């Protein structure tokens, strides 16, 4: 019986049923998230917060501008590949080859643009001292392989998921999580050097991508053609860039203003957001809701049903984090080089970032209604409005009112509130118009 269980768990050679995939992926995701926590714990214990960790997290957020395209291409790849596969194997291979061509073009061109616009992007952390800017430069350059390989990781992940070989993708994520922890823990233990962090990310992404390429090696084919479906795909790609970019750009804006807070500010914001929004990363409600919403064409009554449920669940999490943030931060990270100051700053960020958690749950559900109804232009404009609102509120609270970490978190809260309210009003007016 035990042998049958492990054989079922690790047999990736055939298309999977959803139930089997859930069983496997839940087990693998649990391990991956465990190593993800251990990775952050290793940074806290062995390095603590400093200008060096601030610089690493800032470099990650700067590259997040380009990682938006990874997320978008991954998102539009799976449904289009599934539709092609349902038509014929020839159509599937044709589209897979086209997407690999686009992936290669994007990976090379965006890696090049990341280098060309490097001096401009270094203006974003306008509050950093020269020392922190130097650390950011090094971290950014060492993270470029991480950006490059991410495109191919997600491309082949989309290929395999469209073929119902879901577990391979989650194994790839596990490989990245496991090796990034191992490299960081060993590197920091022996060297106590912040450059271990970006090097670990890049090496781990390379190994994970190598695994994905090997598992999908029969689909390494390049094709190029242009038809109406490809033009529609490119149009969706443009609009979804703005929509999916909200989270990355919110982080970038927050860390840009966080550079004004002095040493440890950016690191505290990073860990605070990580902890406060952890329930959203675990539950991923939008991935389950999209099926039933699609079945009713994104109907308002179904959306209202989910909004009520989400507000109930997420508000409970918000109260929990507001009440117990000090205890949680001290318990999870308050060890080794993680000082009392680090605990206090991170707990403050966790408490106030938790205020935006209900709207962080709602936003992915709302914009998926627009996707279902094929009305991407309005939600694209709403997404841009949200980023501008976040920058405006951050400027008001941090620069004008001097509220520090609290001001940055409140800016994020109000920006999420704006995009959720405006999105819902547009959906309601469309329904009743």
Coordinates of C-alpha atoms in Angstrom, one line a residue, residues 51 54-55 58 61 124-129 132 250-270 345 353 394-395 398-399 404-409:
X51 CA 21.5 48.3 4.3
X54 CA 17.6 46.5 2.1
X55 CA 19.6 46.6 -1.1
X58 CA 15.2 46.7 -3.4
X61 CA 11.6 44.9 -6.6
X124 CA 14.0 54.7 -7.8
X125 CA 15.5 54.2 -4.2
X126 CA 15.9 58.0 -4.0
X127 CA 16.3 57.9 -0.2
X128 CA 19.2 55.4 -0.2
X129 CA 22.7 56.5 0.8
X132 CA 23.1 51.2 0.0
X250 CA 2.9 48.5 -5.5
X251 CA 5.9 46.8 -4.0
X252 CA 8.3 49.0 -6.0
X253 CA 6.5 52.2 -5.0
X254 CA 6.5 51.1 -1.3
X255 CA 10.2 50.2 -1.3
X256 CA 11.1 53.4 -3.2
X257 CA 9.5 55.5 -0.4
X258 CA 10.9 52.9 2.1
X259 CA 14.3 54.1 1.0
X260 CA 13.6 57.3 2.9
X261 CA 13.2 55.4 6.2
X262 CA 16.9 54.8 6.8
X263 CA 18.6 51.4 7.4
X264 CA 16.3 48.4 7.8
X265 CA 13.2 50.1 6.5
X266 CA 13.0 48.2 3.2
X267 CA 13.8 44.9 4.8
X268 CA 11.1 45.4 7.5
X269 CA 8.5 46.3 4.8
X270 CA 9.5 43.1 2.9
X345 CA 9.8 47.5 12.7
X353 CA -0.1 45.8 5.9
X394 CA 2.8 57.3 -0.1
X395 CA 4.0 60.8 -0.9
X398 CA 5.6 59.6 4.2
X399 CA 7.0 62.9 2.8
X404 CA 7.2 56.3 8.1
X405 CA 6.4 52.6 7.8
X406 CA 2.9 53.2 8.9
X407 CA 2.4 55.8 6.1
X408 CA 3.6 53.4 3.4
X409 CA 1.3 50.6 4.6

